[in-house]
Coordinates of C-alpha atoms and ligand atoms in Angstrom, one line a residue:
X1 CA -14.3 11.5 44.5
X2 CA -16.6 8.6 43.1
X3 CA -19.1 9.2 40.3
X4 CA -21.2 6.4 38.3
X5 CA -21.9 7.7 34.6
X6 CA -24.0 8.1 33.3
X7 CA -24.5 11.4 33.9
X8 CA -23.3 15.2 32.6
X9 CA -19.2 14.4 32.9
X10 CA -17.2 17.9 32.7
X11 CA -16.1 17.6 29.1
X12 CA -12.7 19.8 28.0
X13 CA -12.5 20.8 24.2
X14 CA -9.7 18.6 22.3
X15 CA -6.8 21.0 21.7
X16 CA -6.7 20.1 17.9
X17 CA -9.9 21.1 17.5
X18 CA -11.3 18.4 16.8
X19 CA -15.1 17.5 18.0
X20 CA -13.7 14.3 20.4
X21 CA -10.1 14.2 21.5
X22 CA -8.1 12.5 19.2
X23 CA -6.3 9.3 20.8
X24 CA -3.1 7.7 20.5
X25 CA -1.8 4.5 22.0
X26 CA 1.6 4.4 22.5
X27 CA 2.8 0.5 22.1
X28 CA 0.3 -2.2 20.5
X29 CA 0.9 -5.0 22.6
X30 CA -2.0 -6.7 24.1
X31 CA -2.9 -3.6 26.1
X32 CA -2.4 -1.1 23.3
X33 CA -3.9 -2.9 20.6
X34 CA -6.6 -4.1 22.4
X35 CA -7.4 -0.1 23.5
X36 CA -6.7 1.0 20.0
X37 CA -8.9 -0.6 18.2
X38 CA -11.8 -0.9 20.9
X39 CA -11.7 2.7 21.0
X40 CA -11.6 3.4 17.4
X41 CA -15.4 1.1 17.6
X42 CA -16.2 3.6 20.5
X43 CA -16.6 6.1 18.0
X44 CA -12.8 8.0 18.2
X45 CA -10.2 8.8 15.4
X46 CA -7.4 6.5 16.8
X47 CA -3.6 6.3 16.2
X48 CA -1.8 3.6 17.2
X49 CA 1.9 3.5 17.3
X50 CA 4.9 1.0 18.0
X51 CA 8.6 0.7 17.4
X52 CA 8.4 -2.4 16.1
X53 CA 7.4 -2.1 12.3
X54 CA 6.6 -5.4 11.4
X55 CA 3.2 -5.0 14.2
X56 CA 2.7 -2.0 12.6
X57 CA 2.4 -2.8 9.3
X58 CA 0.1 -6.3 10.5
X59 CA -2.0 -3.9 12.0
X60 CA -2.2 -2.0 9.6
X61 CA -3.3 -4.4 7.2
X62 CA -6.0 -5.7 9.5
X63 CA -3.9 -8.6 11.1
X64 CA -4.0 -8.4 15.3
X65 CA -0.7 -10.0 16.2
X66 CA -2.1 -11.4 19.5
X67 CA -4.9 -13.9 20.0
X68 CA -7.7 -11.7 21.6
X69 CA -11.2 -12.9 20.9
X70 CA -13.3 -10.5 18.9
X71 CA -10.3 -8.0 18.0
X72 CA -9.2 -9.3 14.4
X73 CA -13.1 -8.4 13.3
X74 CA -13.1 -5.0 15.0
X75 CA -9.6 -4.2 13.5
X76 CA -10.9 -4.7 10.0
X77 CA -14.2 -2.7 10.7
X78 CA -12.8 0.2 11.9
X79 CA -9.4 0.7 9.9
X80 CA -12.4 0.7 7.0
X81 CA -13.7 3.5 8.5
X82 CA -11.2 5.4 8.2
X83 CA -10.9 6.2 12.1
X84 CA -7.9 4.0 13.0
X85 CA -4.2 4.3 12.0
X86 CA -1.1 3.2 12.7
X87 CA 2.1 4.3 12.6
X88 CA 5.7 4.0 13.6
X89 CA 6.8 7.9 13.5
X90 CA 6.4 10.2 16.8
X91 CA 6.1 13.4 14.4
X92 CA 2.6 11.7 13.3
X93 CA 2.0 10.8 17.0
X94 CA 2.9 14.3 18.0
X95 CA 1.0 16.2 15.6
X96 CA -2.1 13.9 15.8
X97 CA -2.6 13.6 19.2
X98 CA -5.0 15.1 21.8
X99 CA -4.4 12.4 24.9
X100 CA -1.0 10.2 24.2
X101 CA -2.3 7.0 26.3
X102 CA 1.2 5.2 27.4
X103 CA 1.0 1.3 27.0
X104 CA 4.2 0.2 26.4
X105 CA 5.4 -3.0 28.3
X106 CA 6.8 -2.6 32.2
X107 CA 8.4 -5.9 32.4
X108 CA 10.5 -7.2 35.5
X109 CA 13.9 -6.2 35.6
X110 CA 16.6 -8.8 34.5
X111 CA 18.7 -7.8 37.7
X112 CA 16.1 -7.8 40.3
X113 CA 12.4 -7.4 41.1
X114 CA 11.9 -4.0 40.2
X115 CA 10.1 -3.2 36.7
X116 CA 12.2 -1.8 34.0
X117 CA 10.5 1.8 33.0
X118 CA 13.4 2.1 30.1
X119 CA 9.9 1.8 27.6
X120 CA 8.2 4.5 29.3
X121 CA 11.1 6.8 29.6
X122 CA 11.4 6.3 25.9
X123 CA 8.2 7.1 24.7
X124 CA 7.8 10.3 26.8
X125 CA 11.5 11.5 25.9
X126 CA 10.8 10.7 21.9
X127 CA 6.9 12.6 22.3
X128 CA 7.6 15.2 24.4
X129 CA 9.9 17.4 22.6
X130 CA 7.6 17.0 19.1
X131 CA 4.8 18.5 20.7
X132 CA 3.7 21.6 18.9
X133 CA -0.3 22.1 21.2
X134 CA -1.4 21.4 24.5
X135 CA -1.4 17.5 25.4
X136 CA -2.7 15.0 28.2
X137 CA -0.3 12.4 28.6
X138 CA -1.9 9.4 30.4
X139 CA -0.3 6.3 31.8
X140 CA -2.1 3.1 31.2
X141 CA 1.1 0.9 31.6
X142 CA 1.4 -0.4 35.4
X143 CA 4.1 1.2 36.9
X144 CA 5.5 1.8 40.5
X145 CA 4.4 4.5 42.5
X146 CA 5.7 7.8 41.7
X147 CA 6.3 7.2 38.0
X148 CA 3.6 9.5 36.8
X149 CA 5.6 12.2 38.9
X150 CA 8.6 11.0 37.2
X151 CA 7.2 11.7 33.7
X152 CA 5.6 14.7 34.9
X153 CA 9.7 16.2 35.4
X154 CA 10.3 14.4 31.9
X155 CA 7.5 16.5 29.8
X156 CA 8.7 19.6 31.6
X157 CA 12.5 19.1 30.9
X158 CA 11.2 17.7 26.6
X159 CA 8.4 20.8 26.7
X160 CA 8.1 24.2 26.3
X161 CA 5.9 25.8 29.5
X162 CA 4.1 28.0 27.3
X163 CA 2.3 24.8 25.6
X164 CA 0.8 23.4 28.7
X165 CA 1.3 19.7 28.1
X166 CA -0.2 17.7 31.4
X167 CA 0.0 14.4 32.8
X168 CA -2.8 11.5 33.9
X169 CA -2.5 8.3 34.9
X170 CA -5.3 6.1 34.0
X171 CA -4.7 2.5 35.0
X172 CA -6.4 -0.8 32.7
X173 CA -7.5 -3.8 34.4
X174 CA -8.0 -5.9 31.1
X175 CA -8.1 -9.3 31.5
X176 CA -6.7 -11.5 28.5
X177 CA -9.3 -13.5 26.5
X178 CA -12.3 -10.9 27.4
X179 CA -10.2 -7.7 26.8
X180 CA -12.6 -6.2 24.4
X181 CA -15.3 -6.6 26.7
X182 CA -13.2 -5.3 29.4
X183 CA -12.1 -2.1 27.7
X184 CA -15.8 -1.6 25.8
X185 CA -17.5 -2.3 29.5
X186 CA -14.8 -1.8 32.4
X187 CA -16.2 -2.5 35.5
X188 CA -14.9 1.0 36.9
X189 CA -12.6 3.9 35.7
X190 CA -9.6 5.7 37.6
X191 CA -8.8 9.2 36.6
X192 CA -5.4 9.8 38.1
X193 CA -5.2 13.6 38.1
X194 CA -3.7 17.2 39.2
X195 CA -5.9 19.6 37.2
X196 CA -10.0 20.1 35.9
X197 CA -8.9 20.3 32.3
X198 CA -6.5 16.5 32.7
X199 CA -10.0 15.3 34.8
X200 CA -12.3 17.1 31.6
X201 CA -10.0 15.6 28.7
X202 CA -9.8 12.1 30.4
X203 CA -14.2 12.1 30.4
X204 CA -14.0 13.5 27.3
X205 CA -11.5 10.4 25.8
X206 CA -13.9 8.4 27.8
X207 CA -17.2 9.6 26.7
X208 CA -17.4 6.7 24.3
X209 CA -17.2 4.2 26.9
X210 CA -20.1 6.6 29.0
X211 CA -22.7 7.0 26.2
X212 CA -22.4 2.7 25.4
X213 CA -23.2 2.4 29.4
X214 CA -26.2 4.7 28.8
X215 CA -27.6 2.5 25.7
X216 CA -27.4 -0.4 27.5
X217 CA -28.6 1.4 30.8
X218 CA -25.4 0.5 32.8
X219 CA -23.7 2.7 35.1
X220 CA -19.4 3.1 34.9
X221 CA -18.5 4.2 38.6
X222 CA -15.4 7.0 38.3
X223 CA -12.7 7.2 40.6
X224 CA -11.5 10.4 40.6
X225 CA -8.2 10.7 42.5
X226 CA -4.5 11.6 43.0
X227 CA -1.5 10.1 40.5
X228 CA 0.2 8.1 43.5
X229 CA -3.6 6.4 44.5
X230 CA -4.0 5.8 40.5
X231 CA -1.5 4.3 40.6
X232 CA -1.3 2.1 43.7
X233 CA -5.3 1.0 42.5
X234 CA -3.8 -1.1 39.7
X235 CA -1.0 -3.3 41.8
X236 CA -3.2 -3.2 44.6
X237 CA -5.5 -5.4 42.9
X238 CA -3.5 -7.2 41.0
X239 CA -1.7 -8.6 44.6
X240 CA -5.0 -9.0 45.8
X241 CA -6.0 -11.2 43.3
X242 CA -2.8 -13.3 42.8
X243 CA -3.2 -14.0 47.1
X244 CA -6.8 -14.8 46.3
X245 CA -5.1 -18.1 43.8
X246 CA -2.1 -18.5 46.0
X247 CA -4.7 -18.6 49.6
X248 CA -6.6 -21.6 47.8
X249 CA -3.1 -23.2 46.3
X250 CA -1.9 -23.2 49.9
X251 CA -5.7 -24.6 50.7
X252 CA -5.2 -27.5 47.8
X253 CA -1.2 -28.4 49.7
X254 CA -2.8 -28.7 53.0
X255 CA -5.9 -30.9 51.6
X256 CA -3.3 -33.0 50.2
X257 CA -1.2 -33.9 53.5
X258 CA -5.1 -34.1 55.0
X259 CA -6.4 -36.2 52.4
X260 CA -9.6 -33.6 51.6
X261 CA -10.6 -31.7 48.2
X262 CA -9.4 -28.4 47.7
X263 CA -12.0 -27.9 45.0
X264 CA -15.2 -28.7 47.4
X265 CA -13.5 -26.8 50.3
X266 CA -13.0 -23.2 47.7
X267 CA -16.8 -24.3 46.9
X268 CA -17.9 -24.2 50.3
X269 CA -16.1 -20.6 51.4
X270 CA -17.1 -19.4 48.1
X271 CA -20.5 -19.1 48.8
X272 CA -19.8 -16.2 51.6
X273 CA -20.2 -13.2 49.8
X274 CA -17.7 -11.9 51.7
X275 CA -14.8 -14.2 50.2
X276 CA -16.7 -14.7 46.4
X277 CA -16.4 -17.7 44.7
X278 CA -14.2 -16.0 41.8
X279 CA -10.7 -16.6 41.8
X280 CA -10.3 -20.0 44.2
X281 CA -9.7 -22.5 41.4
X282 CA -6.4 -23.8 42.9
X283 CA -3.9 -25.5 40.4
X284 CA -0.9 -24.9 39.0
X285 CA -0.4 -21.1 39.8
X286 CA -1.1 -18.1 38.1
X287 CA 1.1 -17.3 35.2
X288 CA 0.9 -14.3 32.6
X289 CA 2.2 -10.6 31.9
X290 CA 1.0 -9.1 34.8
X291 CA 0.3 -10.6 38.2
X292 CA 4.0 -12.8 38.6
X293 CA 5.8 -10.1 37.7
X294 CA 3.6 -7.1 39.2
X295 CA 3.6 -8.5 42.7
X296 CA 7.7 -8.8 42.8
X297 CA 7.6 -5.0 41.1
X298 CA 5.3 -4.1 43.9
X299 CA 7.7 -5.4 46.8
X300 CA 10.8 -3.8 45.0
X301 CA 9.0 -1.0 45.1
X302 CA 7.8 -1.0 49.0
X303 CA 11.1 -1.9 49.8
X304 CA 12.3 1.9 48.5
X305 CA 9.6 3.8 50.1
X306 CA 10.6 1.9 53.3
X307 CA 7.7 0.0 54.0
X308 CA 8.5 -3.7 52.8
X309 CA 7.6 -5.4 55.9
X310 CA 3.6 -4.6 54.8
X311 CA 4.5 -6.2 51.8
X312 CA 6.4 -9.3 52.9
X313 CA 3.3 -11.6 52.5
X314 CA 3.5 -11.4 48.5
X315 CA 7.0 -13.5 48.9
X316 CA 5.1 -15.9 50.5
X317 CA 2.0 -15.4 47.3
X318 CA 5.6 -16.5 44.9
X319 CA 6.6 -18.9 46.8
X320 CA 3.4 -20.6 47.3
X321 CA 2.8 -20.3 43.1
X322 CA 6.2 -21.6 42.3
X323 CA 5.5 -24.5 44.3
X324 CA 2.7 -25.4 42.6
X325 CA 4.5 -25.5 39.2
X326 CA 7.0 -28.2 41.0
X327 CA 4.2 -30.0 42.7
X328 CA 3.4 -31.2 38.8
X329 CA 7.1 -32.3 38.6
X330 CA 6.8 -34.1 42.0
X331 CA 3.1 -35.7 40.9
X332 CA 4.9 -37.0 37.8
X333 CA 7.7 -38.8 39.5
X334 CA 5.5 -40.6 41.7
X335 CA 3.2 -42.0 39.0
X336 CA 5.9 -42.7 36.9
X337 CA 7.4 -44.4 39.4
X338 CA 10.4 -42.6 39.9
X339 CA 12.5 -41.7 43.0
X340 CA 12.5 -38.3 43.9
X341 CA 16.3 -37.0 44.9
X342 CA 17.8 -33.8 46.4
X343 CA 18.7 -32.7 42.5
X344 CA 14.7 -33.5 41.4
X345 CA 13.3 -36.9 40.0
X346 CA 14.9 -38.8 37.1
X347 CA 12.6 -38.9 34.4
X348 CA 15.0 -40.1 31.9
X349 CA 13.2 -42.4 29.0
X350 CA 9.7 -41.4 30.0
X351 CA 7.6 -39.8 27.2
X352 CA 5.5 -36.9 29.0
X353 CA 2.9 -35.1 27.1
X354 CA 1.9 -31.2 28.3
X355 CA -1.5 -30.0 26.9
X356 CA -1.3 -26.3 27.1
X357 CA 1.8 -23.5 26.8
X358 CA -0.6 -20.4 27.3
X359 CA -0.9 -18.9 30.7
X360 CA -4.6 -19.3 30.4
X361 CA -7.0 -20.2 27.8
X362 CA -8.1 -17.9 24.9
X363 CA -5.1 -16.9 25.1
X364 CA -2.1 -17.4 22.8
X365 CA 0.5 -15.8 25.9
X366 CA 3.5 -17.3 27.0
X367 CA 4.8 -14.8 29.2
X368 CA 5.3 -16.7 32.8
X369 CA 3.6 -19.5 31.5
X370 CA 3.1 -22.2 34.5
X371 CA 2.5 -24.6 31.7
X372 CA 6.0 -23.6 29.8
X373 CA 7.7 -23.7 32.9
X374 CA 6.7 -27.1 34.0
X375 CA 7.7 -28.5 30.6
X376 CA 11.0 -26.8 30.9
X377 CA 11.1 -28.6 34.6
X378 CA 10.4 -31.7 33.2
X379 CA 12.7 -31.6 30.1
X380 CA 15.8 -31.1 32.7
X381 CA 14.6 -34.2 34.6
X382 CA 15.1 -35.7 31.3
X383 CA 12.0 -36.8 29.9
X384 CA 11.1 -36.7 26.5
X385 CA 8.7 -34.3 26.4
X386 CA 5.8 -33.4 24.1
X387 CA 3.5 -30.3 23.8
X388 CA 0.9 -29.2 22.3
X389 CA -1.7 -25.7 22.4
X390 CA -4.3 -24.9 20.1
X391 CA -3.5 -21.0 19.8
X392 CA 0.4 -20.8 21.9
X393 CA 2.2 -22.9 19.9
X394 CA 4.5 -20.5 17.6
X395 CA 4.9 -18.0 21.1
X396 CA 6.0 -21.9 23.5
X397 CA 8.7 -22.4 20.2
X398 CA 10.7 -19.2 20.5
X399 CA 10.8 -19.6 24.3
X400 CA 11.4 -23.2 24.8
X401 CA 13.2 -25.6 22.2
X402 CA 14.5 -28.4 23.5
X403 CA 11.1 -29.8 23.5
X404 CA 8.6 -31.5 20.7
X405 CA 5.5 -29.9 19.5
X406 CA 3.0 -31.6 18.4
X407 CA 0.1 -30.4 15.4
X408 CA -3.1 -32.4 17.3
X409 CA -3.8 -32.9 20.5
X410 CA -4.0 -37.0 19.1
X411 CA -0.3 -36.6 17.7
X412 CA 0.4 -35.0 21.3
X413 CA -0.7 -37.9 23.4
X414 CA 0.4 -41.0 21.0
X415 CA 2.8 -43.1 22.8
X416 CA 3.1 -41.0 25.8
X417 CA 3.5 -42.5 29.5
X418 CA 1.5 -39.5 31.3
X419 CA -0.3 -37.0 30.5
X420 CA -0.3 -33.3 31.8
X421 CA -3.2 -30.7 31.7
X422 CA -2.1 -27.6 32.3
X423 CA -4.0 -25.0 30.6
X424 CA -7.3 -25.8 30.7
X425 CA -8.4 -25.3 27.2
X426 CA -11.9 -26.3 26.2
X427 CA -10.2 -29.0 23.3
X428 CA -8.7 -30.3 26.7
X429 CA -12.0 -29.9 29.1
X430 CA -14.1 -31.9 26.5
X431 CA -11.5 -34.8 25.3
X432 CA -12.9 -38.4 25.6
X433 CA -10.4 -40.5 27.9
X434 CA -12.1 -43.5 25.8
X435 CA -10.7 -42.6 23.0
X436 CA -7.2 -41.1 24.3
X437 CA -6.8 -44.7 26.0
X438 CA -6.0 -46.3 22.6
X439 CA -2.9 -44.1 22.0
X440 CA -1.1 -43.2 25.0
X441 CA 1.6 -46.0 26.2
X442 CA 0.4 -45.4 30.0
X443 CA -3.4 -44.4 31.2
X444 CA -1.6 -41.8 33.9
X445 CA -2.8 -38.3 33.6
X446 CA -2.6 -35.0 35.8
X447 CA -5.0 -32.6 36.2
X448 CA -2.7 -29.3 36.6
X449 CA -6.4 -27.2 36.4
X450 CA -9.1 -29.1 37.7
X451 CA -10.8 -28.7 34.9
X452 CA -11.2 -32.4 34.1
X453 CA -14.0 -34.8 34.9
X454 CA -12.1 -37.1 37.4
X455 CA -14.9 -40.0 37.3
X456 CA -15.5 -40.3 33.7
X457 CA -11.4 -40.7 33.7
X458 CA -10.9 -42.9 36.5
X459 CA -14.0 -45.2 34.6
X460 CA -11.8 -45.4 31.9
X461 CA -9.5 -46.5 33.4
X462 CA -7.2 -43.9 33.9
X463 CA -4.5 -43.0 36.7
X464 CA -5.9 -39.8 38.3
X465 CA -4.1 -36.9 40.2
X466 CA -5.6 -33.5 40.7
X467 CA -4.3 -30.9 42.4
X468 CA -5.7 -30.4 46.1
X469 CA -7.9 -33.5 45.8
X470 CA -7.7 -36.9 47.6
X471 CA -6.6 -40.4 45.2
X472 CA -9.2 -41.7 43.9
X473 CA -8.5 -45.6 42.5
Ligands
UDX501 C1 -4.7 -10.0 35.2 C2 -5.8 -9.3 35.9 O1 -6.9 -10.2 36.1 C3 -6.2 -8.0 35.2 O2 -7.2 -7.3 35.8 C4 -5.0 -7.1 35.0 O3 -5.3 -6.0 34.2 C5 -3.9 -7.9 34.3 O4 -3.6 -9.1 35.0 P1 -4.5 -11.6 33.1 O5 -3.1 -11.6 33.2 O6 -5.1 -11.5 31.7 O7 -5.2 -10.4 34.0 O8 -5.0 -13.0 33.7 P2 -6.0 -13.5 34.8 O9 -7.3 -13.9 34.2 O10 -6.0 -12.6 36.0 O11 -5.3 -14.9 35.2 C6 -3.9 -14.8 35.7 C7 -3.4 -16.2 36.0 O12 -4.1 -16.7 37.2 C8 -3.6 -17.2 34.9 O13 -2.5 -18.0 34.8 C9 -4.8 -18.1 35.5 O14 -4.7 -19.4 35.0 C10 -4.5 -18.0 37.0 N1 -5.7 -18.2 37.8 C11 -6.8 -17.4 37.7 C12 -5.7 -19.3 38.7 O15 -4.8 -20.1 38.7 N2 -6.8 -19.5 39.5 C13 -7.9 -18.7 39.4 O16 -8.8 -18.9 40.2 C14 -7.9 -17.6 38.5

């Protein structure tokens, strides 16, 4: 069933009592955070909690340990007005709570492709058995399918029956660097669901998000729909986006062999409605959280249910990604000067400078970082390399250390033989190659984005390569 609100949603009464459900967000990484607090500006009393006290008590003094635009000024605002908590007990979780939103981390496996639920079996099997009143527990987290069945066996085992406790699953589709807009304004909801009072207490949780569409005369379209389709929504799209980037990657190696420009060609097909413009800027891969390791979870996944022939493709949508990160290795050899052997290029005694560590921009995420892992690349080839991000620098330290990081982007690229973009940070977008001429040792730089202005850098005199476009002297 699909609805777009605003209209009269079916609203259940909050168990506690309470005129709007009270909400808790289990785990305050860049999902929970990011729900807590935007939710607590929606209007509802909000608990956030974590394991890890040292967030908490940031948090709680009006400090968001992420980089998310907006967030730090909405954290402040609403622990001031009294709606938003956080906490590291489950009693204060348990007795708080009308919906227990799950947004703990499902990262990938160390021993394969699978994710690792071991967070989300924790935080139902520590809630569960606290609960004294009837509960919606609803899965934000993306998770295989069949997991909110799982935890459905979990709160019956951890509850009594008498008390009613149910289960939702409610997928996110937040996007780092516009997250609050995304959670304030989502471009659709999904109500995973088995019963009218999980669909009335999920509208009701939502009603927030409903009433801001109705100011600003905007409607939210509702899915409505079963836990396994809930579920599938959210990797669904995720692997549809990350073959979206890895279609135009493949695009940008075959305009290489044929001497054309990937970045004209994605143009061009873009302007079909039916393919969209969004989502073709071919470069060095996507990176992030969600889509590397969500399309590998998605295939382990397939593989148990028996179908992992339909899924075979997204091996091809990793391969096609790492690729890109070594086609940056391969570029620098070859402007460098270097020979290129079975074992990778010798870079030994060339000074390399990356700009950018985040995944993307606006970002201060390192998590599958295309830019990280091309530095750590190009460190093993032996170059002395150099990085520096405006907001991902403390996160690129604790993963990679054999490296230097720099404090300017003018400390970064003094000295240095060739110059990588890979994150295409504004700082980056808008330097003036004039004026990075006088420091470097060697005008080379690569364009891991596109995001640069290739003429103004070729005027100046600068060694060009982008990624899917044709040399340009
Ligand atoms: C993604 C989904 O977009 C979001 O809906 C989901 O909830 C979580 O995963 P996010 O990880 O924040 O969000 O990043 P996104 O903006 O999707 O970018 C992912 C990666 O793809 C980045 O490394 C980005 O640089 C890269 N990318 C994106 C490209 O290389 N080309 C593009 O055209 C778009």
């Amino acid at each position: 069933m699909t609805i777009a609100y605003p209209s009269t949603p079916p609203v259940a009464a909050a168990p506690s009592g309470a005129p709007r459900p009270r909400l808790t967000f289990l785990g305050t990484g860049y999902l929970g955070a990011t729900y807590a607090i935007c939710f607590a500006e929606l209007g509802y009393e909000v608990l956030g909690f974590d394991v890890d006290e040292a967030k908490i008590a940031k948090l709680a003094g009006g400090d968001v340990p992420i980089h998310e635009p907006g967030l730090d000024e909405l954290l402040r605002k609403n622990l001031s007005a009294g709606r938003l908590r956080f906490t590291t007990s489950w009693e204060d979780v348990a007795e708080f709570g009308d919906v227990h939103f799950i947004c703990v981390g499902t990262p990938q496996r160390p021993d394969g492709m699978a994710a690792d639920l071991s967070h989300v079996e924790s935080a139902v099997t520590n809630l569960a058995p606290l609960l004294k009143r009837k509960a919606l527990i609803a899965g934000k987290s993306t998770v295989p399918v069949g997991t909110a069945e799982w935890i459905e066996q979990l709160v019956r085992r951890h509850t009594p029956a008498e008390l009613g406790v149910e289960v939702a699953w409610s997928p996110e589709f937040l996007q780092e660097g516009v997250a609050v807009e995304d959670v304030l304004r989502p471009n659709r909801i999904i109500f995973g669901v088995k019963s009218e009072w999980a669909t009335g207490m999920l509208y009701a949780a939502h009603k927030g998000v409903f009433d801001l569409a109705l100011t600003e005369d905007r409607e939210v379209p509702v899915v409505v729909t079963d836990f396994a389709t809930a579920e599938l929504v959210k990797v669904a799209a995720n692997a549809f986006l990350a073959t979206k980037i890895s279609f135009i990657n493949a695009m940008a190696e075959v305009c290489e062999a044929a001497g054309a420009d990937v970045t004209q060609l994605a143009r061009s097909i873009g302007y079909d409605a039916r393919i969209g413009n969004k989502f073709l800027r071919a470069g060095v891969g996507f990176g992030g959280g969600c889509l590397p390791k969500d399309i590998r979870a998605f295939q382990a996944r397939a593989q148990e249910l028996g179908v992992g022939e339909a899924l075979r493709f997204l091996h091809e949508v990793d391969l096609i990604n790492q690729r890109r990160r070594q086609k940056i290795v391969q570029l620098s050899a070859e402007l460098l000067g270097r020979g290129y052997g079975p074992a990778g290029p010798d870079l030994a005694g060339t000074r390399i400078t990356v700009l950018g560590a985040t995944f993307k921009p606006n970002s201060d995420d390192v998590r599958d970082s295309p830019a990280l892992s091309v530095v750590r690349k190009l460190s093993r080839s032996g170059a002395d390399v150099t990085v520096y991000d405006p907001e991902g620098m403390d996160n690129a330290r604790n993963d990679v250390d054999e490296v230097t990081y720099a404090k300017t982007l003018t400390d970064a690229v003094a000295g240095a033989d060739l110059v990588c973009v890979l994150t295409e940070w504004e700082e980056f977008r808008n330097a003036d190659p004039n004026t990075l001429s006088d420091l470097v040792a060697g005008k080379r730089v690569i364009d891991g984005r596109n995001c640069l202005d290739q003429s103004v850098w070729v005027a100046a005199g600068w060694e060009y390569r982008g990624m899917g476009k044709p040399v340009v002297a």
